[in-house]
């Protein structure tokens, strides 16, 4: 056990900065993955009426907004991130009337709604792309995508050496209407996801009208998919290095994080600002440095950007402190709030990920089995840390139930397109997408009607993790989230201000204060740590006796204190 003699606040690392109060600056935003949230019609796939029926649960949980992953018309080659019609709801999820009703209900409950926008690529079933193929090489619609002749004597080689993020080359060869092999088209993701050519004015015009369509319908903002990918280097030059590109980690390349993307976001910001009620946009932008990420949230661009460098930070006090300080500093430079995320639909749930060995894959692309009790203990500690940080927090559905990653899905039920591609890289995303258990002792656990299916099988062991099983149990993860979110909402020190102050602490313990009233202590070491009791314990992520003058913080435990 480590003894701490005193814990006076140390030098200010992150000085307080008064920031303008806006709803999104400290919002807690809950990601709904529609196909896995609630299924109203028993087809095994979640839908908009299902989400609507569960909105009171989200109000009671205490979140400020929801972000819905795509529910647009789509052949579902990449679970809806392949959009065939940006203004239509896929019948699998409902209708436009359902979307309107959902927005109305959410707003009545005080919840804001952010929708996903996928501007980097469409589906290969999008009308533009279908016609571009059908009309053959002379079709003007081909200029809205990246069509190129192949290399080699007969054009049999791809036009450049770019790899697809989902494995294999980023190019697929077309067949001309007369049956002969034709040009190739670019797809940074699956072949069913052709990349738009953002140099074409029709593409930019189209997306401005799509933004207005959903803003007119009443959405409160957009999550911008692959926000860093839209603009490609002129001439589509070879990269020259034969490495794989991965989700969340592509470094510098001719097709990501090009300066030209910022002109697009400046034009979108003017549209967002035309609407009342502070409509926002959050970038899914993977950039090589936090400074480059901050460029997306300059005052005349988007409002927030996901903090993937934090998501990929190991469970280590020094590394966490560095990542938090650097994130706050980078965002402070541009006056944007920091954001914090531990789980989403693309990464291994943090109940597993934070315990997995650090094999250079901290973003968690490959799930591993971990001790579930230890995994949950650490995940709860990490969440309580996250919710004490300044800025905006993104939660992923099911993390409030402490759901583990499902690591043993058989290959035949997996639907992640990357799983079935040549290298299978990044193809393990189904394990965090298993439908939510709401109630009952057997699948589908209230996800859909009794006896109904679920598009991915739910583990037999999930009965005790359902909402109904946890509700009202103070030791449950659900009640921990509710308590933390209620405190966060009630305590002005936890508001939008960038007011985090690090305190001296023994090795392995992370200690910081927010304002003058809240202290957060996180034990990231392998054993318990004794400290003088800093104040009255408000909330702890796990069992601990915090009553004496000296208290012992168990390993993988976070405590919020009123000081
Ligand atoms: C984003 C989405 C991911 C999708 C990819 C291609 O990274 O989060 O789920 O596969 O874009 O659209």
XYZ file of C-alpha atoms and ligand atoms in Angstrom:
575
model
C 0.000 0.000 0.000
C 1.217 3.502 -0.785
C 0.855 6.198 1.876
C 0.205 9.748 0.852
C 1.228 12.316 3.463
C -0.577 15.277 2.056
C -2.369 16.230 -1.094
C -2.221 19.974 -1.526
C -3.247 21.313 -4.908
C -0.107 21.626 -7.002
C 0.775 24.193 -9.612
C -2.016 25.020 -11.981
C -1.575 22.931 -15.055
C -4.857 23.757 -16.668
C -5.861 27.277 -15.656
C -9.532 28.136 -15.520
C -10.883 29.835 -18.611
C -14.354 31.281 -18.686
C -16.112 29.823 -21.684
C -19.426 30.955 -23.090
C -22.242 28.768 -21.771
C -23.852 26.763 -24.547
C -25.786 23.555 -24.145
C -23.253 21.473 -26.067
C -20.132 22.621 -24.232
C -20.666 20.204 -21.359
C -23.386 17.982 -22.825
C -23.488 14.265 -22.174
C -24.400 12.712 -25.501
C -25.608 9.126 -25.688
C -24.921 7.190 -28.871
C -27.804 5.039 -30.078
C -26.933 2.338 -32.564
C -30.462 1.994 -33.977
C -30.322 -1.616 -35.124
C -29.326 -2.751 -31.628
C -31.321 -0.497 -29.309
C -35.013 -1.489 -29.318
C -37.015 -3.475 -31.850
C -40.714 -2.530 -32.008
C -41.844 -4.935 -34.735
C -40.042 -8.156 -33.878
C -37.934 -8.441 -37.028
C -34.787 -8.697 -34.912
C -33.525 -5.241 -35.889
C -34.024 -2.154 -33.761
C -35.996 0.741 -35.234
C -37.131 4.334 -34.709
C -40.440 3.479 -32.974
C -38.389 1.277 -30.627
C -36.083 4.181 -29.826
C -39.089 6.442 -29.312
C -40.561 4.068 -26.769
C -37.330 4.142 -24.758
C -36.759 7.902 -24.687
C -38.095 8.245 -21.110
C -35.356 5.812 -20.042
C -32.750 8.157 -21.518
C -34.321 11.183 -19.858
C -34.216 9.319 -16.525
C -30.625 8.262 -17.158
C -29.797 11.963 -17.244
C -28.191 12.508 -20.647
C -28.615 15.768 -22.554
C -28.738 14.493 -26.113
C -28.687 11.395 -28.253
C -26.674 10.741 -31.386
C -28.286 8.258 -33.768
C -26.049 6.204 -36.035
C -27.419 6.109 -39.621
C -31.031 5.044 -40.207
C -31.230 6.178 -43.846
C -32.143 4.069 -46.867
C -29.223 1.693 -47.255
C -28.420 -1.823 -48.425
C -26.585 -2.168 -45.068
C -23.270 -3.250 -46.529
C -21.659 -1.360 -43.634
C -24.576 -1.249 -41.173
C -26.048 1.897 -42.700
C -22.768 3.785 -43.245
C -23.478 3.113 -46.924
C -26.305 5.510 -47.683
C -28.417 5.084 -50.811
C -30.767 7.994 -50.120
C -29.862 10.676 -47.594
C -33.413 11.984 -47.240
C -35.257 8.717 -46.662
C -35.542 6.464 -43.632
C -34.818 2.830 -44.427
C -38.052 0.796 -44.066
C -36.105 -1.477 -41.728
C -35.972 1.449 -39.272
C -39.336 3.090 -39.991
C -40.485 6.137 -41.899
C -39.816 9.838 -42.056
C -42.972 10.294 -39.994
C -41.360 8.105 -37.312
C -38.251 10.307 -37.404
C -40.388 13.409 -37.013
C -42.316 11.849 -34.126
C -39.066 10.798 -32.450
C -37.721 14.348 -32.673
C -40.943 15.715 -31.221
C -40.977 13.290 -28.307
C -37.286 13.802 -27.565
C -37.678 17.561 -27.503
C -40.709 17.287 -25.250
C -38.549 15.304 -22.820
C -35.748 17.876 -22.997
C -33.454 15.651 -25.063
C -31.637 16.929 -28.137
C -31.086 14.735 -31.180
C -27.968 14.543 -33.345
C -27.994 12.474 -36.530
C -25.135 10.873 -38.435
C -24.102 12.356 -41.760
C -21.957 10.282 -44.118
C -20.389 12.646 -46.665
C -17.194 10.804 -47.592
C -18.921 8.073 -49.564
C -22.353 6.894 -50.598
C -23.700 3.411 -51.164
C -23.053 1.847 -54.534
C -26.859 1.767 -54.712
C -27.090 5.572 -54.568
C -28.840 6.820 -57.689
C -25.819 8.838 -58.833
C -23.511 5.850 -58.630
C -25.934 3.387 -60.199
C -26.444 5.738 -63.146
C -22.727 6.475 -63.386
C -22.123 2.744 -63.833
C -25.078 2.102 -66.115
C -24.353 5.047 -68.404
C -20.795 3.868 -68.972
C -17.476 5.702 -69.341
C -18.864 8.951 -70.787
C -21.391 9.519 -67.982
C -21.008 12.980 -66.405
C -22.100 11.420 -63.094
C -18.765 9.609 -62.929
C -17.103 12.939 -62.107
C -18.993 12.968 -58.790
C -16.975 9.937 -57.704
C -13.357 8.951 -58.396
C -13.303 6.867 -61.559
C -9.873 6.234 -63.115
C -8.394 3.943 -65.747
C -6.273 1.151 -64.344
C -2.516 0.819 -64.671
C -0.737 -2.010 -66.490
C -0.933 -3.031 -70.136
C -4.692 -3.641 -70.051
C -5.647 -1.457 -67.119
C -5.655 -4.556 -64.969
C -3.899 -2.890 -62.010
C -5.536 -0.395 -59.626
C -4.887 3.289 -60.430
C -2.791 3.770 -57.281
C -1.530 1.845 -54.275
C -4.044 2.997 -51.654
C -5.313 0.247 -49.364
C -8.922 0.109 -48.192
C -9.382 0.589 -44.450
C -11.409 -2.623 -44.523
C -8.626 -4.614 -46.220
C -7.543 -5.148 -49.829
C -7.095 -2.368 -52.377
C -9.164 0.833 -52.204
C -10.195 0.340 -55.837
C -12.668 -1.913 -57.617
C -12.773 -2.386 -61.349
C -16.055 -1.765 -63.152
C -17.528 -3.626 -66.076
C -18.664 -1.480 -68.974
C -22.229 -1.815 -70.259
C -20.870 -3.896 -73.177
C -19.423 -6.433 -70.725
C -15.738 -5.507 -71.097
C -13.577 -4.557 -68.092
C -13.698 -0.811 -67.564
C -12.387 1.910 -65.232
C -11.815 1.540 -61.526
C -13.524 3.505 -58.731
C -12.160 4.533 -55.349
C -13.584 3.271 -52.048
C -11.582 3.898 -48.900
C -13.934 1.496 -47.098
C -15.938 -1.411 -48.570
C -16.411 -1.709 -52.359
C -20.080 -0.913 -51.744
C -19.014 2.534 -50.431
C -17.673 4.595 -53.370
C -15.947 7.832 -52.303
C -17.478 11.101 -53.478
C -15.337 13.573 -55.397
C -15.638 16.676 -53.246
C -14.018 18.842 -55.926
C -17.257 18.519 -57.863
C -19.648 21.389 -57.086
C -22.726 19.137 -57.327
C -21.456 17.083 -54.372
C -20.985 20.156 -52.183
C -24.401 21.525 -53.209
C -26.099 18.232 -52.512
C -24.746 18.036 -48.969
C -25.722 21.605 -48.186
C -29.306 20.723 -49.096
C -29.136 17.488 -47.069
C -28.029 19.506 -44.033
C -30.972 21.853 -44.479
C -33.382 18.968 -44.975
C -32.624 17.519 -41.542
C -32.250 20.896 -39.848
C -35.698 21.843 -41.168
C -37.024 18.597 -39.736
C -35.710 19.712 -36.352
C -32.457 17.854 -35.659
C -30.091 19.543 -33.218
C -26.932 18.607 -35.031
C -24.828 16.159 -36.959
C -22.080 13.674 -36.293
C -19.841 13.885 -39.358
C -18.602 10.472 -40.427
C -14.975 10.300 -41.659
C -14.864 14.105 -41.505
C -11.162 14.126 -42.343
C -11.501 12.069 -45.535
C -13.498 14.159 -47.966
C -10.639 15.866 -49.815
C -7.950 13.812 -51.532
C -4.524 15.007 -52.690
C -4.556 16.223 -56.268
C -3.700 13.485 -58.724
C -4.364 10.754 -56.130
C -0.633 10.025 -55.716
C 0.735 6.699 -54.515
C 1.564 6.465 -50.821
C 4.549 4.307 -51.577
C 4.474 2.388 -48.299
C 2.701 -0.899 -48.258
C 1.047 -0.788 -44.856
C -2.511 -1.379 -43.762
C -4.667 1.602 -42.936
C -6.852 1.220 -39.882
C -9.929 2.819 -38.489
C -8.912 5.477 -35.946
C -5.274 5.360 -36.965
C -4.147 6.345 -40.433
C -1.427 8.914 -39.771
C -0.554 11.247 -42.604
C -1.745 10.258 -46.049
C -2.886 11.700 -49.369
C -6.527 11.082 -48.570
C -6.923 12.072 -44.942
C -6.786 15.363 -43.077
C -6.091 17.508 -46.146
C -6.350 21.244 -45.543
C -9.170 21.527 -48.096
C -11.687 19.855 -45.785
C -11.821 22.975 -43.654
C -13.431 25.042 -46.426
C -16.288 22.544 -46.457
C -16.843 22.861 -42.706
C -16.734 26.660 -42.832
C -19.545 26.578 -45.357
C -21.520 24.127 -43.194
C -21.060 26.307 -40.108
C -22.773 29.202 -41.793
C -25.763 26.932 -42.469
C -25.873 25.629 -38.878
C -25.705 29.177 -37.569
C -28.729 30.218 -39.628
C -30.921 27.992 -37.483
C -32.113 28.887 -33.978
C -31.203 26.879 -30.900
C -27.481 26.246 -31.453
C -27.387 23.374 -33.911
C -24.023 21.654 -33.743
C -21.706 19.312 -35.614
C -19.178 16.875 -34.181
C -16.341 15.575 -36.312
C -15.192 12.008 -36.501
C -11.748 13.188 -37.558
C -8.639 11.102 -37.130
C -5.699 13.439 -37.457
C -2.048 12.857 -36.628
C -1.888 15.380 -33.759
C -4.308 16.980 -31.319
C -3.413 20.321 -32.891
C -4.645 19.055 -36.256
C -7.835 17.765 -34.602
C -8.352 21.212 -33.062
C -8.355 22.721 -36.562
C -11.772 21.109 -37.132
C -13.264 23.025 -34.205
C -11.971 26.498 -34.869
C -14.676 29.093 -34.133
C -15.933 29.175 -37.734
C -15.883 25.395 -38.282
C -17.470 22.482 -36.405
C -18.306 22.537 -32.692
C -16.682 19.380 -31.384
C -14.368 16.594 -32.492
C -14.077 13.145 -31.001
C -11.002 12.667 -28.879
C -9.620 9.410 -30.215
C -6.219 10.012 -28.706
C -7.862 9.905 -25.272
C -9.850 6.806 -26.190
C -6.568 5.119 -27.062
C -4.782 6.113 -23.838
C -3.731 3.231 -21.621
C -4.973 2.853 -18.043
C -1.923 4.469 -16.494
C -1.974 7.538 -14.259
C 0.910 9.376 -15.933
C -0.334 8.632 -19.446
C -3.882 9.653 -18.559
C -2.768 12.898 -16.951
C -0.711 13.744 -20.010
C -3.532 12.901 -22.410
C -6.082 14.922 -20.456
C -3.801 17.967 -20.158
C -2.823 17.846 -23.805
C -6.442 17.499 -24.922
C -7.556 20.442 -22.831
C -4.639 22.559 -24.008
C -5.247 21.773 -27.687
C -8.935 22.623 -27.529
C -8.282 25.724 -25.423
C -6.188 27.120 -28.274
C -9.313 27.328 -30.423
C -11.901 27.936 -27.694
C -13.633 24.579 -28.187
C -14.659 22.176 -25.431
C -12.728 18.941 -25.107
C -14.688 15.749 -25.667
C -14.227 12.372 -24.006
C -15.289 8.918 -25.167
C -14.478 5.432 -23.957
C -16.704 3.304 -26.197
C -18.492 3.501 -29.528
C -19.727 1.176 -32.267
C -16.253 0.812 -33.806
C -14.112 -0.151 -30.814
C -13.958 -2.865 -28.186
C -16.179 -1.928 -25.233
C -14.148 -0.365 -22.462
C -15.222 -3.107 -20.034
C -12.731 -5.247 -21.956
C -10.446 -2.815 -23.688
C -8.914 -1.134 -20.645
C -7.790 -4.496 -19.351
C -6.458 -5.901 -22.589
C -2.688 -6.089 -22.935
C -1.235 -3.008 -24.587
C 0.035 -4.586 -27.775
C 0.071 -1.327 -29.684
C -3.635 -1.675 -30.370
C -4.996 0.444 -27.544
C -7.804 1.654 -29.799
C -9.066 -1.871 -29.332
C -9.592 -3.288 -32.755
C -9.142 -6.883 -31.639
C -11.125 -7.926 -28.605
C -9.653 -10.272 -26.053
C -11.239 -12.233 -23.237
C -10.688 -10.566 -19.846
C -11.778 -11.285 -16.274
C -15.298 -9.781 -16.377
C -15.295 -8.677 -12.727
C -11.964 -6.893 -13.042
C -12.997 -5.463 -16.413
C -16.194 -3.972 -15.032
C -14.433 -2.574 -11.965
C -11.946 -0.735 -14.166
C -14.616 0.397 -16.632
C -16.695 1.924 -13.842
C -13.635 3.744 -12.501
C -12.840 5.028 -16.002
C -16.390 6.274 -16.515
C -16.422 8.176 -13.245
C -13.141 9.788 -14.286
C -14.542 10.653 -17.720
C -17.672 12.242 -16.288
C -15.582 14.461 -14.012
C -13.626 16.004 -16.897
C -14.369 19.442 -18.355
C -16.179 19.420 -21.677
C -18.571 17.060 -23.338
C -18.869 13.292 -22.790
C -20.040 10.710 -25.308
C -21.536 7.480 -23.963
C -22.250 4.407 -26.062
C -25.472 2.468 -25.556
C -25.117 -0.395 -23.115
C -22.063 0.940 -21.320
C -24.419 2.182 -18.594
C -25.313 -1.489 -18.084
C -21.651 -2.499 -17.899
C -22.082 -4.701 -20.962
C -18.949 -6.635 -21.821
C -17.628 -7.018 -25.341
C -19.019 -10.238 -26.859
C -15.820 -11.972 -27.894
C -17.119 -15.332 -29.055
C -19.540 -14.548 -31.879
C -19.248 -17.350 -34.425
C -17.996 -16.289 -37.867
C -21.287 -17.131 -39.553
C -23.274 -14.527 -37.591
C -20.733 -11.729 -37.942
C -21.774 -8.884 -40.217
C -18.909 -6.405 -40.021
C -17.922 -6.123 -43.693
C -14.254 -5.949 -42.805
C -14.433 -9.351 -41.085
C -15.175 -10.979 -44.397
C -12.536 -9.077 -46.414
C -9.139 -10.490 -47.288
C -7.172 -9.511 -44.205
C -10.096 -9.188 -41.778
C -8.431 -6.117 -40.282
C -10.719 -3.945 -38.170
C -13.372 -6.597 -38.645
C -14.270 -7.260 -35.031
C -16.878 -4.584 -34.492
C -19.897 -6.876 -34.070
C -18.885 -7.686 -30.498
C -19.835 -4.185 -29.280
C -23.001 -4.083 -31.382
C -24.998 -6.891 -29.766
C -28.576 -5.748 -28.965
C -29.329 -4.262 -25.545
C -30.960 -6.366 -22.778
C -33.928 -4.490 -21.320
C -35.706 -7.107 -19.211
C -36.441 -10.791 -18.765
C -34.403 -13.921 -18.278
C -33.818 -15.025 -21.848
C -33.038 -13.503 -25.253
C -34.160 -11.162 -26.675
C -34.382 -9.713 -23.131
C -37.040 -7.176 -24.113
C -34.991 -5.905 -27.066
C -37.954 -7.035 -29.160
C -41.213 -8.866 -28.497
C -40.963 -12.155 -26.518
C -39.816 -15.024 -28.682
C -38.455 -12.564 -31.256
C -34.995 -12.679 -32.744
C -32.049 -10.349 -32.567
C -29.785 -9.728 -35.552
C -26.764 -10.745 -33.464
C -27.221 -13.401 -30.777
C -27.255 -12.130 -27.194
C -25.272 -14.105 -24.613
C -27.199 -16.440 -22.321
C -25.529 -14.696 -19.385
C -27.062 -11.242 -19.936
C -30.260 -11.560 -17.838
C -28.571 -10.002 -14.807
C -27.340 -7.089 -16.908
C -30.730 -5.971 -18.168
C -32.137 -2.559 -17.332
C -34.928 -4.166 -15.273
C -32.432 -6.261 -13.302
C -30.245 -3.251 -12.430
C -32.880 -0.601 -11.840
C -33.083 0.348 -8.169
C -29.991 -1.639 -7.156
C -27.570 0.957 -5.772
C -24.603 -1.306 -6.508
C -25.516 -1.618 -10.201
C -23.685 0.068 -13.022
C -26.939 1.634 -14.229
C -27.482 3.352 -10.888
C -23.829 4.480 -10.835
C -24.316 6.218 -14.195
C -27.583 7.763 -13.035
C -26.024 9.070 -9.846
C -22.978 10.458 -11.655
C -25.067 12.166 -14.310
C -27.382 13.669 -11.681
C -24.413 15.034 -9.714
C -22.788 16.329 -12.876
C -25.946 18.185 -13.756
C -26.406 19.620 -10.268
C -22.833 20.690 -9.482
C -21.801 23.999 -11.039
C -18.112 23.033 -10.667
C -18.708 20.279 -13.209
C -20.239 22.670 -15.741
C -18.698 23.788 -18.957
C -15.768 25.720 -17.478
C -12.275 24.573 -18.328
C -11.337 24.563 -14.640
C -9.378 21.380 -14.001
C -6.527 21.618 -11.494
C -4.132 18.752 -10.878
C -3.247 17.920 -7.285
C -0.108 16.277 -5.923
C -0.585 12.558 -5.575
C 1.418 9.380 -5.021
C 2.387 7.351 -8.031
C -0.551 5.566 -9.602
C -3.166 7.928 -8.180
C -4.684 10.586 -10.393
C -6.069 13.508 -8.413
C -7.655 16.661 -9.737
C -10.135 19.271 -8.685
C -12.868 20.942 -10.660
C -13.484 24.457 -9.411
C -13.179 24.599 -5.657
C -15.841 22.116 -4.679
C -15.109 18.771 -6.335
C -12.102 16.513 -6.144
C -11.702 13.332 -8.151
C -9.278 10.575 -7.116
C -8.606 7.630 -9.409
C -6.443 4.720 -8.315
C -4.786 3.361 -11.454
C -2.137 1.386 -9.612
C -2.184 -2.355 -8.973
C -2.846 -2.060 -5.219
C -4.754 0.059 -2.686
C -3.521 3.586 -1.855
C -4.035 5.314 1.500
C -4.672 9.072 1.587
C -5.940 11.574 4.109
C -9.676 11.899 3.523
C -10.024 14.988 1.311
C -13.677 15.732 2.091
C -17.061 14.054 2.010
C -17.315 11.215 -0.468
C -20.011 11.941 -3.045
C -19.798 8.857 -5.209
C -17.468 5.908 -5.650
C -17.126 3.547 -8.576
C -16.676 0.489 -6.344
C -16.764 -0.667 -2.739
C -14.492 1.306 -0.393
C -14.520 2.285 3.282
C -14.185 6.054 3.146
C -15.206 6.989 6.670
C -11.942 7.488 8.623
C -9.484 10.372 8.679
C -7.268 8.197 6.497
C -9.017 6.363 3.702
C -7.934 3.561 1.444
C -8.782 3.821 -2.257
C -8.844 0.307 -3.734
C -7.191 -0.383 -7.074
C -9.260 0.547 -10.129
C -11.558 2.751 -8.089
C -12.591 6.369 -8.589
C -14.043 8.572 -5.856
C -15.706 11.960 -6.220
C -15.307 14.132 -3.117
C -16.991 17.326 -2.033
C -14.155 19.553 -0.764
C -16.866 5.562 -39.581
C -17.949 4.785 -38.875
C -17.742 3.330 -39.142
C -17.860 3.105 -40.635
C -16.883 3.992 -41.388
C -17.213 4.033 -42.848
O -15.618 5.286 -39.098
O -17.904 5.086 -37.503
O -18.669 2.529 -38.463
O -17.599 1.766 -40.940
O -16.953 5.321 -40.954
O -18.366 4.789 -43.055
